[in-house]
Coordinates of N, CA and C and ligand atoms in Angstrom, one line a residue:
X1 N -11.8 0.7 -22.2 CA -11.0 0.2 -21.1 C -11.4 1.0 -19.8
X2 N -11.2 0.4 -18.8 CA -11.7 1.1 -17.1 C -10.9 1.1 -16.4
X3 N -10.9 2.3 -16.3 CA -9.6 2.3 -14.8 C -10.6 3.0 -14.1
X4 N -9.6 2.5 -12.4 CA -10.2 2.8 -11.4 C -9.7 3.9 -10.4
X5 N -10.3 4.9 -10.0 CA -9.6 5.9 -9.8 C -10.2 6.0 -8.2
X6 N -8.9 5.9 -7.3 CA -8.8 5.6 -5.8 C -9.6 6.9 -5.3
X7 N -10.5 6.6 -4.4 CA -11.6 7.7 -3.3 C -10.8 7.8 -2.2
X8 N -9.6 7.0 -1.9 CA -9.4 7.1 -0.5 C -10.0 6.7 0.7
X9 N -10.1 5.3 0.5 CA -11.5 5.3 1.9 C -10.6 4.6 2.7
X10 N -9.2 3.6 2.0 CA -8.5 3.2 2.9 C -8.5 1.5 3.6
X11 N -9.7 0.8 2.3 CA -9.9 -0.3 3.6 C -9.3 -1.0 2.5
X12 N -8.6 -0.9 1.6 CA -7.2 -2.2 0.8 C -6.5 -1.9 2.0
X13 N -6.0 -0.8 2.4 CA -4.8 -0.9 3.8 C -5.2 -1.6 4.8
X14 N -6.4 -2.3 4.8 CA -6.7 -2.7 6.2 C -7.0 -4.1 5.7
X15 N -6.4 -4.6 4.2 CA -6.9 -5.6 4.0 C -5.3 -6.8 4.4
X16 N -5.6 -7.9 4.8 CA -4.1 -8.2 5.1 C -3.4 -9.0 3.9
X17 N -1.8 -8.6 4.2 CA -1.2 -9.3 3.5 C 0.2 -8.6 3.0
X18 N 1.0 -9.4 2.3 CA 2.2 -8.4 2.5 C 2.3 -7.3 1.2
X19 N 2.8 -5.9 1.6 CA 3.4 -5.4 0.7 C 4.7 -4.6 0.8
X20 N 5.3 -5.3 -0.3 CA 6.5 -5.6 -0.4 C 6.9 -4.2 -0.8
X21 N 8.3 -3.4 0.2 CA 9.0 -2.4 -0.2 C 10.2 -2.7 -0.7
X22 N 11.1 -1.9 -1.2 CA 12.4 -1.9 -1.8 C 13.3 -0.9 -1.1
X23 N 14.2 -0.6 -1.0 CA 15.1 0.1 -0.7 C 14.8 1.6 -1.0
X24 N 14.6 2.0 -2.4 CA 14.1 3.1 -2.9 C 13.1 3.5 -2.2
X25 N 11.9 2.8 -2.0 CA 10.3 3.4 -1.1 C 10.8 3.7 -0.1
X26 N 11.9 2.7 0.8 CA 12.2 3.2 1.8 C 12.6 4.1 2.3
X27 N 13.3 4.9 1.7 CA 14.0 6.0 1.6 C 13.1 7.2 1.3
X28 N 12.1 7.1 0.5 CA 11.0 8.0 0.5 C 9.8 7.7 1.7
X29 N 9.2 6.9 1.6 CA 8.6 6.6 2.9 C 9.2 7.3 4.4
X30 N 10.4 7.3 4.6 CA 11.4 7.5 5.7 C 11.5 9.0 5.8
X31 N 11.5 9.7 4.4 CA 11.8 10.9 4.2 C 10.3 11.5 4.5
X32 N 9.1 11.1 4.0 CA 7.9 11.8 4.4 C 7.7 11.6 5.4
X33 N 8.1 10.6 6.6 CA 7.6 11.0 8.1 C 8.9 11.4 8.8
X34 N 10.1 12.1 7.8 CA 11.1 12.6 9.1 C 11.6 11.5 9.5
X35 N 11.6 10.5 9.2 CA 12.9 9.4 10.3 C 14.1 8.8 9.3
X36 N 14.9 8.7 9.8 CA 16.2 7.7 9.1 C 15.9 6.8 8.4
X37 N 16.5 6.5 7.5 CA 15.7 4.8 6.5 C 15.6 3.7 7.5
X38 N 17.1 3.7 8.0 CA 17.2 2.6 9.3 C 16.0 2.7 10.4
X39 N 15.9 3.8 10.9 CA 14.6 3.9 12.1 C 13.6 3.6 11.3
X40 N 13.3 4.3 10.2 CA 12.3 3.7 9.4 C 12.0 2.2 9.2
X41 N 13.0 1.3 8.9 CA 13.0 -0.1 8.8 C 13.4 -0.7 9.8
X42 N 13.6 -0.3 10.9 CA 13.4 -0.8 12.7 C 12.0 -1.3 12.6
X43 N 11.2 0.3 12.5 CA 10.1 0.5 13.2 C 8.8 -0.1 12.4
X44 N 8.9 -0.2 11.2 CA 7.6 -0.3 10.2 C 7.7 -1.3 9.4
X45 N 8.8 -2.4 9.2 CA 8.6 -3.2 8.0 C 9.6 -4.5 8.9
X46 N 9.6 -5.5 8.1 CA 9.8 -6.8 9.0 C 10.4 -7.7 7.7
X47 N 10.7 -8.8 8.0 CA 11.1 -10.0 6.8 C 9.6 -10.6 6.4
X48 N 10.1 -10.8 5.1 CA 8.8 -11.4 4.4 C 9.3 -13.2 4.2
X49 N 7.7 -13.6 4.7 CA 7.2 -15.0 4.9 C 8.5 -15.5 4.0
X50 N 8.7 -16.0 2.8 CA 9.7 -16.0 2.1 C 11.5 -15.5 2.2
X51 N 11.3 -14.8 3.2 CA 12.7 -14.6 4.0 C 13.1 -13.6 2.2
X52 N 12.2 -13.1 1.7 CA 13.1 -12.5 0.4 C 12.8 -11.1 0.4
X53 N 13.2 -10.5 1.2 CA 13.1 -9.1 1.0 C 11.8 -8.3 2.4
X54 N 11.6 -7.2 2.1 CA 11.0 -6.5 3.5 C 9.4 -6.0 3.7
X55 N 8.8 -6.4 4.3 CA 7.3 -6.0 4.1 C 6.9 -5.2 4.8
X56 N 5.8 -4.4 4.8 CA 5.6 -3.3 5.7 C 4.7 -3.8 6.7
X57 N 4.9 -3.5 8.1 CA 4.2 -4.5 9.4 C 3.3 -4.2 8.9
X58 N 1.9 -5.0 10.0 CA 0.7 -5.2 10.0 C 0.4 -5.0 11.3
X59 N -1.2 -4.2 11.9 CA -1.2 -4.4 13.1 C -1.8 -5.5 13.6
X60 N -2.4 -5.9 14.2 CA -3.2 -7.5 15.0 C -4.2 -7.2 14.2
X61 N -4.9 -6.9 13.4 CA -5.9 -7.0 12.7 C -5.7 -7.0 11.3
X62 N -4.5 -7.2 11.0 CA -4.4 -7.0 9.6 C -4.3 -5.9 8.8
X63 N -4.0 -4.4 9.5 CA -4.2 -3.3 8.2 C -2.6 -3.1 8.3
X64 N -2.4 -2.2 7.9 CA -1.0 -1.7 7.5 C -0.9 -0.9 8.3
X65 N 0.6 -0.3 9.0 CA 1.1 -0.3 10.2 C 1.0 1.7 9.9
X66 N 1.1 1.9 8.5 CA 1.1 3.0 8.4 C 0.3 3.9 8.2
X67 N -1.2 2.7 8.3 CA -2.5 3.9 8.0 C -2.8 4.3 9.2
X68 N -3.4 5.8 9.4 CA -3.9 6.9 10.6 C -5.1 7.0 10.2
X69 N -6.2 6.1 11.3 CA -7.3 6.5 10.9 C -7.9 5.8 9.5
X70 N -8.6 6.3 8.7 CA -8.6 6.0 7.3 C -7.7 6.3 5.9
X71 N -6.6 6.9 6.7 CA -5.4 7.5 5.7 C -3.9 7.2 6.1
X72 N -3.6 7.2 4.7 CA -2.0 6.3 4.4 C -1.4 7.7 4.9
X73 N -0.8 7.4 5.8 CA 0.1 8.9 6.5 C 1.7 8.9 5.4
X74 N 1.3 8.2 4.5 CA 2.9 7.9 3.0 C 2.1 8.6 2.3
X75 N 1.0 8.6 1.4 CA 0.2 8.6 0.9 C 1.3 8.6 -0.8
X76 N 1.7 10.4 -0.8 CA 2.5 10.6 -1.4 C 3.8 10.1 -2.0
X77 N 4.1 8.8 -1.2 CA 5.3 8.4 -1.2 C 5.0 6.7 -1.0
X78 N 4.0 6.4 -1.4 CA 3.6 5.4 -1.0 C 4.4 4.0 -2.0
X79 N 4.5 3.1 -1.2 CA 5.0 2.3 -2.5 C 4.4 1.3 -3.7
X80 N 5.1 1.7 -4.6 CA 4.3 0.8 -5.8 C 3.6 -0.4 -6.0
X81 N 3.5 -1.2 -5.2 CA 2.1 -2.0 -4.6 C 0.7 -1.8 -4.6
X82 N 1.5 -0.3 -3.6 CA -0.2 0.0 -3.2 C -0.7 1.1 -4.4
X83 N 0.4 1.5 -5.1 CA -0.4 3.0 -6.4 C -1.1 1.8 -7.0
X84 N -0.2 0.5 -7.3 CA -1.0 -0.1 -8.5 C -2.5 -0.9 -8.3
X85 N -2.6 -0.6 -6.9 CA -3.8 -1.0 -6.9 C -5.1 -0.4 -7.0
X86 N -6.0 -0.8 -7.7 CA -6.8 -2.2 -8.1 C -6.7 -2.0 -9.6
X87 N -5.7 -1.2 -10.3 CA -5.5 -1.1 -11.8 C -4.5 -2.5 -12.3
X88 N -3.7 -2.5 -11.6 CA -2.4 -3.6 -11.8 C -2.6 -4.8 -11.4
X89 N -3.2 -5.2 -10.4 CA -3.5 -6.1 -9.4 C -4.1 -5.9 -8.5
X90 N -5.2 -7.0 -7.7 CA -6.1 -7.4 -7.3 C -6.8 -8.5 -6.7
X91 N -6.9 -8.5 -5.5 CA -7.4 -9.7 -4.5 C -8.7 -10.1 -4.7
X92 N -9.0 -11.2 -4.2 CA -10.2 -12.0 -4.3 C -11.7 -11.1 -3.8
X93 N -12.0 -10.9 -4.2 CA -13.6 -10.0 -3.4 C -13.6 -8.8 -3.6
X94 N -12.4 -8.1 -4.0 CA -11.9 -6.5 -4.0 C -13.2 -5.6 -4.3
X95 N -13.9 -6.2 -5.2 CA -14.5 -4.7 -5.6 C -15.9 -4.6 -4.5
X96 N -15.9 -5.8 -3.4 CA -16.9 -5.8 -2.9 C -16.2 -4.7 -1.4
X97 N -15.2 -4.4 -1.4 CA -14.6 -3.0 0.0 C -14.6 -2.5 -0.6
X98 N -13.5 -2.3 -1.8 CA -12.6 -1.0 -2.5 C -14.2 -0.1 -3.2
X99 N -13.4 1.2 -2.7 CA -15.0 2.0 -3.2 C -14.2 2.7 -4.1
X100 N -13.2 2.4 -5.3 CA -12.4 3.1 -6.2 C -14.0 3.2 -7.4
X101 N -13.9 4.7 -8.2 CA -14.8 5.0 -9.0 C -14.6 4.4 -10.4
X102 N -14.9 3.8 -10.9 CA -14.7 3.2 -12.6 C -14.7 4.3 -13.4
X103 N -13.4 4.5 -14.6 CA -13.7 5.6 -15.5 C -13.4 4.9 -16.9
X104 N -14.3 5.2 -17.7 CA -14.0 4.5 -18.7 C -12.6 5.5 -19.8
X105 N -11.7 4.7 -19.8 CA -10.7 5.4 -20.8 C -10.6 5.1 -22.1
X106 N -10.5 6.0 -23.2 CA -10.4 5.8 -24.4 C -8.8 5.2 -25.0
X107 N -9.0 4.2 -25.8 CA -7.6 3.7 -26.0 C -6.6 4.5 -27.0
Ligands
LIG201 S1 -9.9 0.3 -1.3 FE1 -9.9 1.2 -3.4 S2 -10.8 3.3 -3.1 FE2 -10.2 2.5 -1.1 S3 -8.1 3.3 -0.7 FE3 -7.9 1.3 -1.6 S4 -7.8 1.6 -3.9 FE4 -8.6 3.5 -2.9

């Protein structure tokens, strides 16, 4: 089996599309940059296309509102969308950006 073990380079965050937080991320998310859940959910996350729940903004190009540079300023606290990826799920073309390293695991 292969799992993919994330380098950090940052460009799934810049890839567009929504990812979907919960109440709980929020509150972690909010907590690692120091702001209120609410300022937190002012400032960074919006209604999703489906009106079902909260997505994290995007800037005019498509990356995520929370990457600095080439780094998730959450990283730590990031929400479970983004840990599970490219092990959990996975977009069309992925392995042609994501520079995650293949490890082969024993079952
Ligand atoms: S594209 Fe792949 S290697 Fe780069 S940050 Fe995302 S998961 Fe990690």
């Amino acid at each position: 089996m292969t799992k993919y073990e994330c380098e950090r380079c940052g460009k799934c965050c810049q890839w567009p599309g929504e990812v979907v937080v919960n109440e709980k991320e929020i509150r972690a998310m909010a907590e690692h940059i120091d702001e209120s859940p609410y300022m937190f959910t002012q400032k960074y996350t919006q209604l999703r296309q489906n009106r079902n729940g909260l997505t994290l903004k995007q800037d005019e190009n498509g990356s995520c509102v929370l990457l600095k540079g080439n780094s998730c300023s959450v990283h730590s606290s990031k929400p479970q969308q983004c840990k599970d990826f490219p092990n959990k799920w996975r977009f069309k073309g992925w392995r042609q950006i994501c520079e995650a390293t293949p490890k082969e695991i024993r079952k």
